[in-house]
Amino acid sequence: MNAFTAIGDWFANALAWVLGRSETPPRIPIGTWFEQGIDALRERGGAFFDLVGGFIAWVVDLLAALFHQPPATALAVGGAAVIAAAMLRTRRRAALITAAAVVALFVLEALTGVLNTLISTGGIPSFFFLWAMALFQVDFVFPPLIIALLALAAFAVLAALPGGGRRPRVVAACAVAAVLLAYGLVWLVGVPVPLLVTALFAVLAWRVAGWRLALFTVLGFLLIIAMNMWAGAMDSLALVLVASTIAVVIAVPIGIAAAYNDGVSRVVRPVLDLMQTMPAFVYLIPAVSFFSIGAVPGVIATIIFAMPPGVRLTELGIRQVDPELVEAGEAFGAPPGQILARIQFPLALSTVMAGVNQVIMLSLSMVVIAGMVGAGGLGSDVYEGVTRLQLPQGFEGGVAVVILAIFLDRLTAAVSRRSATTAARQGAEA
Amino acid sequence: MPAAVRAAKVYKVFGKRAERAVKDLEAGATREEVRAYGATAAVIDVSFDVEPGEIFVVMGLSGSGKSTLIRMLNGLLVPTSGTVEVDGTDITRLKPAQLRQMRSQKVSMVFQHFALFPHRNVLENTAYGLEVRGVPVDERQHRAAQALELVGLKGWERNLPEQLSGGMRQRVGLARALAADTPIVLMDEAFSALDPLIRRDMQTQLLELQSELGKTIVFITHDLNEAMRLGDRVGVLRDGRAVQIGTAEEILNDPANDYVAQFVEDVDRTRVLTASSVMAAPIPVVGAEAGPRAALRTLRENQTSVAFVLRRDRRLVGVVHEKTIGPAVRTGQKSLDGLVDTDVQRVSPDTSVADLFAPAAESSVPLAVVDDAGRLRGVIPRVTLLAALAGNGNGNGAETADAGHDAAAAEPADTSRTEPDTAEPADTAEPAEDADASDRPAAGADPAETPAEDPADPPPDTGPAPPDAAGEERHGGQGAAR
Ligand SMILES: Nc1ncnc2c1ncn2[C@@H]1O[C@H](COP(=O)(O)OP(=O)(O)OP(=O)(O)O)[C@@H](O)[C@H]1O
Ligand SMILES: [Mg+2]
């Protein structure tokens, strides 16, 4: 009833404007509609968005903390994960069982605090952890750290057992040594963490992309430290990594679906165009209304803005695979999932990685904008510089962004280049 | 037993309005007419059966629909109309899972452009069919390695396809299909990238494999010689239609139309035609019980100098020559005993024409085509061989039979000539040049093969056939025969 009269009024107004009887053109308020849609969504799925927001915030904080002042627990878990990954080839079952046990312990501890009670009641002899308390200069025992150290030890022992091959053993030795070295340097010697992290990135750059990038990394990150931009840079890095990871995780399946189905492709393409060309600021408004101020709306807006190339290049990569290869898979009776996983995706990988590279670059370009909604990091530094007309701060923030961008771009480009050949080389090794 | 593969009235039309195009084509429209409204008719109304253990060759020019046809046989393409049966099941009705099952268990395929996986090494490529079937790693690698050895690629297991030459890649594709070990193998121009030597080798291996394992093979090729050598039966496609389906000999000797005739023009007929298809009727024959007088009359009537001597059951004894009969008649001898020359070259009806040259060279009389029981089926005068080479070798024609007499009459053959050059066979069909020409092609043949190729049981009263020493010098260019 109401809607009918409203539509009638609108047409009457339109007619009047066309005939020159009215000054105001007929209005189509799609902005309002959009807001209404967002509000409706917010009302229905509030709990869901809170959950997502909470998770994103937690991951970003964790990563940022890792780059700032890595908790001993995280280092131990990282070491254990590296060893486990190396063992996946040769001793998949043992590695998976141990990993499951470790995760179960973490969950159990988080839910019931079992370990905590055991420690405080003297269920575990005190000499197991007193030295650690002394080393880390704390006066309480952090149960997750214990679990993490146990995991590290377990994986190291597993890898060292005979019959597992040489590689996992070497990796295990290196990982344990690295964790202990880090503990020693940070807590015994007191080396500043930024220096250690810089060294770590340099090693990564050297392994993946060669010594030039390693050199650049050392110089660039030292400059960031010297500009006193380290904290902001690491926050931004965490933001970028989380946002691009999520973007890729969403983009790849969509890209695959679009490659398989022309209909999906036709629907997705204009949506992607819209996502990419819409001014990035615009995403911030609904993102804030969903997740309020902070890192999370920044990450969400970044995901939306950075996702399109991930989808596009995945679709392109899959579609580029020689149809006769897919036919060969079919001719031998392979099911579609297997054809995707063992033929199409491996062959599309280098293109997909080029997409990942672009996703990361776009994420980084979004970081500054995200600073406007209090996402923190370099974005906040730059934004403050702009609003307060402090050129030095703004410029230094900008330089830090550029350094991060070059580092990430060269690194992922190298990964992309290598994935074209690694797939092949892995085939040759197996 | 159902046919291993059966295609019944199969159509495949690409592009717009496929259904309508099929109806129009059924009603007699041409390919060009349906093309006008955007339909590409790739395969039109093709029907054939492939029996288990048979090699069925599909032949045709580029774009005639061969690949399209073979892709329908394992369901990679669905026919626009018609049915395809594999082992009696209509695969156009199978559910996807059943179709996959059928492919991995029953039908493997060699692709025209190899379709090797570039990210997998040769061994993994070869093991792919077994991998899909869920065979454990060790076993499938073992079996893949065997298949690679079979195609002569031992030692290349760890290489990537891009590190191989085209011919080697093709052999990997072949090994991949062989390793899958399915009863039916579809081969789309599987040997097209191989050099002639390896190609011949692979053909031989395929024939061996097929006779050992009884595989059913659908083989596509451009190459007529290959088709004729491999095919139990051959189907010729033209513009999507099957213009003729038959045995190699039927296609060669009795082309259904000019297209097929042109197609078969440049085939190496000597490898396709067999003795039975070029032989002439043994007209001058004499009963073994007859006397010299009767024999002489037969020779005179037929105006030849030799005649074959048969028993009542048509088993061959040998030949009689006019020059020995004449004196015998004069001396009043009553039987042919002692007059029969048992030194006759015998060949079996299945011997290919290429293998007839050597025995023909060693024999001054026409070759005797003798079946397993020793019965005379026909004779092959040398001139008939030449006629077959020249392309008009229809052995049943009266012309060649007459020519045969002349050739037999011209004797003794000059066996001392050893020029190694192979004569132009086309112009030697003229009877006038017979004596000169008839021993020339023989100069290129390899006499060493003769004994092995002659399965005929010698009748008890014939002596061992001594190989002609004159043949020793005549090893020529055709040594690769079979
Ligand atoms: N997917 C397709 N879409 C449209 N037309 C096709 C398709 N595949 C084949 N055709 C057409 O069908 C016809 C037959 O093609 P096909 O590949 O079967 O030929 P072929 O006999 O295998 O040729 P070649 O010897 O060159 O491999 C061609 O005219 C081709 O253009
Ligand atoms: Mg083809």
CSV table of C-alpha atoms in Angstrom, one decimal, chain B residues 240-464:
chain,number,residue,atom,x,y,z
B,240,GLY,CA,33.3,-37.0,-41.6
B,241,ARG,CA,31.8,-39.9,-43.5
B,242,ALA,CA,33.0,-43.4,-43.7
B,243,VAL,CA,33.6,-44.0,-47.4
B,244,GLN,CA,34.8,-47.6,-47.1
B,245,ILE,CA,35.4,-50.1,-44.4
B,246,GLY,CA,37.1,-53.3,-45.2
B,247,THR,CA,40.3,-55.3,-45.0
B,248,ALA,CA,43.5,-53.7,-46.3
B,249,GLU,CA,43.3,-55.8,-49.5
B,250,GLU,CA,39.7,-54.9,-50.2
B,251,ILE,CA,40.5,-51.3,-49.9
B,252,LEU,CA,43.6,-51.6,-52.1
B,253,ASN,CA,42.1,-53.8,-54.8
B,254,ASP,CA,38.6,-52.7,-54.8
B,255,PRO,CA,38.4,-49.0,-53.8
B,256,ALA,CA,34.8,-48.0,-53.2
B,257,ASN,CA,35.3,-44.7,-55.1
B,258,ASP,CA,37.8,-42.4,-56.6
B,259,TYR,CA,38.6,-40.8,-53.3
B,260,VAL,CA,39.8,-44.1,-51.8
B,261,ALA,CA,41.5,-45.0,-55.1
B,262,GLN,CA,43.5,-41.8,-55.0
B,263,PHE,CA,44.2,-42.3,-51.4
B,264,VAL,CA,45.7,-45.7,-51.9
B,265,GLU,CA,47.6,-44.7,-55.0
B,266,ASP,CA,51.0,-44.3,-53.4
B,267,VAL,CA,50.8,-47.1,-50.9
B,268,ASP,CA,53.6,-49.6,-51.0
B,269,ARG,CA,51.5,-52.3,-52.3
B,270,THR,CA,54.1,-55.0,-52.0
B,271,ARG,CA,53.7,-55.0,-48.2
B,272,VAL,CA,50.0,-55.2,-48.2
B,273,LEU,CA,49.2,-57.5,-51.0
B,274,THR,CA,49.7,-61.2,-50.4
B,275,ALA,CA,50.5,-64.0,-52.7
B,276,SER,CA,46.8,-65.1,-52.7
B,277,SER,CA,45.7,-61.7,-54.0
B,278,VAL,CA,48.1,-61.6,-57.0
B,279,MET,CA,48.2,-65.2,-58.0
B,280,ALA,CA,46.9,-66.4,-61.3
B,281,ALA,CA,44.9,-69.6,-61.9
B,282,PRO,CA,47.4,-72.5,-62.6
B,283,ILE,CA,46.1,-73.2,-66.1
B,284,PRO,CA,48.7,-75.7,-67.5
B,285,VAL,CA,48.3,-78.6,-65.1
B,286,VAL,CA,49.0,-82.2,-65.7
B,287,GLY,CA,47.8,-85.1,-63.6
B,288,ALA,CA,50.6,-87.0,-61.9
B,289,GLU,CA,49.2,-90.2,-63.3
B,290,ALA,CA,49.1,-88.9,-66.9
B,291,GLY,CA,51.7,-90.0,-69.4
B,292,PRO,CA,54.3,-87.9,-71.2
B,293,ARG,CA,52.1,-87.8,-74.3
B,294,ALA,CA,49.2,-86.2,-72.4
B,295,ALA,CA,51.6,-83.8,-70.7
B,296,LEU,CA,53.0,-82.7,-74.1
B,297,ARG,CA,49.5,-82.1,-75.4
B,298,THR,CA,48.7,-79.9,-72.5
B,299,LEU,CA,51.8,-77.9,-73.0
B,300,ARG,CA,51.1,-77.5,-76.7
B,301,GLU,CA,47.5,-76.5,-76.1
B,302,ASN,CA,48.6,-73.8,-73.7
B,303,GLN,CA,51.6,-72.8,-75.7
B,304,THR,CA,53.9,-72.9,-72.7
B,305,SER,CA,57.1,-74.7,-72.0
B,306,VAL,CA,56.3,-75.8,-68.4
B,307,ALA,CA,53.2,-77.3,-66.6
B,308,PHE,CA,52.6,-78.1,-63.0
B,309,VAL,CA,52.1,-81.6,-62.0
B,310,LEU,CA,49.4,-82.4,-59.4
B,311,ARG,CA,48.0,-85.4,-57.7
B,312,ARG,CA,44.3,-86.1,-57.7
B,313,ASP,CA,43.9,-84.2,-54.5
B,314,ARG,CA,45.6,-81.2,-56.1
B,315,ARG,CA,48.8,-81.7,-54.1
B,316,LEU,CA,51.7,-80.3,-56.0
B,317,VAL,CA,54.4,-82.7,-57.2
B,318,GLY,CA,56.5,-80.4,-59.4
B,319,VAL,CA,56.7,-79.2,-63.0
B,320,VAL,CA,57.4,-80.8,-66.3
B,321,HIS,CA,59.4,-79.0,-68.9
B,322,GLU,CA,58.8,-79.3,-72.6
B,323,LYS,CA,62.5,-80.1,-73.2
B,324,THR,CA,62.4,-83.2,-71.1
B,325,ILE,CA,58.9,-84.3,-72.2
B,326,GLY,CA,59.7,-84.2,-75.9
B,327,PRO,CA,62.5,-86.8,-75.8
B,328,ALA,CA,60.5,-88.9,-73.4
B,329,VAL,CA,57.6,-89.1,-75.8
B,330,ARG,CA,59.9,-90.0,-78.6
B,331,THR,CA,61.4,-92.8,-76.6
B,332,GLY,CA,57.9,-94.0,-75.8
B,333,GLN,CA,58.1,-93.6,-72.0
B,334,LYS,CA,54.8,-94.5,-70.4
B,335,SER,CA,54.8,-92.5,-67.1
B,336,LEU,CA,56.1,-89.2,-65.9
B,337,ASP,CA,58.4,-90.9,-63.4
B,338,GLY,CA,61.8,-89.2,-63.4
B,339,LEU,CA,60.6,-86.4,-65.7
B,340,VAL,CA,59.1,-84.2,-63.0
B,341,ASP,CA,61.2,-81.4,-61.9
B,342,THR,CA,60.5,-81.0,-58.1
B,343,ASP,CA,62.7,-78.0,-57.7
B,344,VAL,CA,59.8,-75.5,-57.5
B,345,GLN,CA,59.6,-72.5,-55.2
B,346,ARG,CA,56.6,-72.8,-53.0
B,347,VAL,CA,55.1,-69.9,-51.1
B,348,SER,CA,52.1,-69.8,-48.8
B,349,PRO,CA,49.0,-67.7,-49.8
B,350,ASP,CA,49.7,-65.3,-46.9
B,351,THR,CA,53.2,-64.3,-47.9
B,352,SER,CA,53.4,-60.6,-48.7
B,353,VAL,CA,54.3,-59.6,-52.2
B,354,ALA,CA,57.5,-58.0,-50.9
B,355,ASP,CA,58.7,-61.4,-49.8
B,356,LEU,CA,57.9,-63.0,-53.2
B,357,PHE,CA,60.7,-61.3,-55.1
B,358,ALA,CA,63.5,-63.5,-53.7
B,359,PRO,CA,61.9,-66.8,-54.5
B,360,ALA,CA,60.8,-65.5,-57.8
B,361,ALA,CA,64.4,-64.6,-58.6
B,362,GLU,CA,65.6,-68.1,-57.9
B,363,SER,CA,63.0,-69.9,-59.9
B,364,SER,CA,62.9,-70.2,-63.6
B,365,VAL,CA,59.3,-71.2,-63.5
B,366,PRO,CA,56.3,-69.4,-61.9
B,367,LEU,CA,56.1,-69.5,-58.1
B,368,ALA,CA,53.6,-72.1,-56.8
B,369,VAL,CA,51.2,-70.9,-54.2
B,370,VAL,CA,50.7,-73.8,-52.0
B,371,ASP,CA,48.4,-74.0,-48.9
B,372,ASP,CA,49.3,-75.7,-45.6
B,373,ALA,CA,48.1,-79.1,-46.9
B,374,GLY,CA,50.4,-78.8,-49.9
B,375,ARG,CA,47.6,-78.2,-52.5
B,376,LEU,CA,48.3,-75.9,-55.3
B,377,ARG,CA,46.2,-72.8,-55.1
B,378,GLY,CA,47.6,-70.7,-57.9
B,379,VAL,CA,50.8,-69.6,-59.6
B,380,ILE,CA,52.6,-66.4,-59.7
B,381,PRO,CA,54.6,-65.7,-62.9
B,382,ARG,CA,57.1,-62.9,-62.4
B,383,VAL,CA,55.3,-60.6,-64.6
B,384,THR,CA,52.3,-60.7,-62.3
B,385,LEU,CA,54.5,-59.5,-59.5
B,386,LEU,CA,55.5,-56.5,-61.6
B,387,ALA,CA,51.9,-55.8,-62.4
B,388,ALA,CA,51.0,-55.8,-58.8
B,389,LEU,CA,53.8,-53.3,-58.1
B,390,ALA,CA,52.6,-51.1,-60.9
B,391,GLY,CA,49.3,-50.8,-59.2
B,392,ASN,CA,47.0,-52.7,-61.5
B,393,GLY,CA,47.8,-56.1,-60.0
B,394,ASN,CA,44.5,-57.7,-59.9
B,395,GLY,CA,45.7,-61.3,-60.0
B,396,ASN,CA,42.4,-62.7,-61.3
B,397,GLY,CA,42.5,-60.7,-64.5
B,398,ALA,CA,42.9,-62.7,-67.7
B,399,GLU,CA,45.6,-60.3,-68.9
B,400,THR,CA,48.0,-61.2,-66.2
B,401,ALA,CA,47.2,-64.8,-66.5
B,402,ASP,CA,48.2,-64.6,-70.2
B,403,ALA,CA,51.2,-62.7,-69.4
B,404,GLY,CA,52.1,-65.4,-67.0
B,405,HIS,CA,52.3,-67.9,-69.8
B,406,ASP,CA,54.6,-65.8,-71.7
B,407,ALA,CA,56.8,-65.3,-68.8
B,408,ALA,CA,56.9,-68.9,-68.2
B,409,ALA,CA,57.7,-69.5,-71.9
B,410,ALA,CA,60.6,-67.2,-71.8
B,411,GLU,CA,63.2,-69.4,-70.4
B,412,PRO,CA,65.7,-70.1,-69.1
B,413,ALA,CA,65.9,-66.9,-67.1
B,414,ASP,CA,69.2,-65.2,-67.2
B,415,THR,CA,70.2,-65.6,-63.6
B,416,SER,CA,73.7,-64.4,-64.1
B,417,ARG,CA,72.6,-60.7,-64.2
B,418,THR,CA,73.3,-59.1,-61.0
B,419,GLU,CA,72.7,-55.4,-61.6
B,420,PRO,CA,71.7,-53.9,-58.2
B,421,ASP,CA,69.4,-51.2,-59.6
B,422,THR,CA,65.7,-51.6,-59.1
B,423,ALA,CA,63.9,-51.2,-62.3
B,424,GLU,CA,61.0,-48.8,-62.9
B,425,PRO,CA,58.2,-51.3,-62.6
B,426,ALA,CA,55.5,-49.2,-64.2
B,427,ASP,CA,56.6,-49.8,-67.8
B,428,THR,CA,57.7,-53.4,-67.4
B,429,ALA,CA,54.2,-54.8,-67.6
B,430,GLU,CA,54.5,-54.9,-71.3
B,431,PRO,CA,54.9,-58.6,-72.3
B,432,ALA,CA,57.6,-57.7,-74.9
B,433,GLU,CA,60.0,-56.7,-72.2
B,434,ASP,CA,59.2,-59.6,-69.9
B,435,ALA,CA,62.4,-61.5,-70.2
B,436,ASP,CA,64.5,-58.5,-69.6
B,437,ALA,CA,62.5,-57.0,-66.8
B,438,SER,CA,61.4,-60.0,-64.8
B,439,ASP,CA,64.7,-60.6,-63.0
B,440,ARG,CA,65.4,-57.0,-62.2
B,441,PRO,CA,63.2,-56.4,-59.2
B,442,ALA,CA,64.6,-59.6,-57.9
B,443,ALA,CA,68.0,-58.0,-57.7
B,444,GLY,CA,66.7,-55.9,-54.8
B,445,ALA,CA,65.3,-58.8,-52.8
B,446,ASP,CA,66.9,-60.7,-50.1
B,447,PRO,CA,67.0,-64.4,-50.8
B,448,ALA,CA,68.0,-65.3,-47.2
B,449,GLU,CA,64.4,-65.0,-46.1
B,450,THR,CA,62.9,-67.5,-48.4
B,451,PRO,CA,63.1,-70.7,-46.3
B,452,ALA,CA,61.5,-69.2,-43.2
B,453,GLU,CA,58.7,-67.7,-45.1
B,454,ASP,CA,57.7,-70.9,-46.8
B,455,PRO,CA,55.4,-72.9,-44.5
B,456,ALA,CA,54.3,-75.4,-47.2
B,457,ASP,CA,54.9,-79.0,-46.3
B,458,PRO,CA,56.9,-80.6,-49.1
B,459,PRO,CA,55.1,-83.6,-50.5
B,460,PRO,CA,56.9,-86.8,-49.8
B,461,ASP,CA,58.1,-87.4,-53.3
B,462,THR,CA,59.7,-84.1,-53.9
B,463,GLY,CA,63.3,-83.6,-52.9
B,464,PRO,CA,64.6,-80.7,-50.8
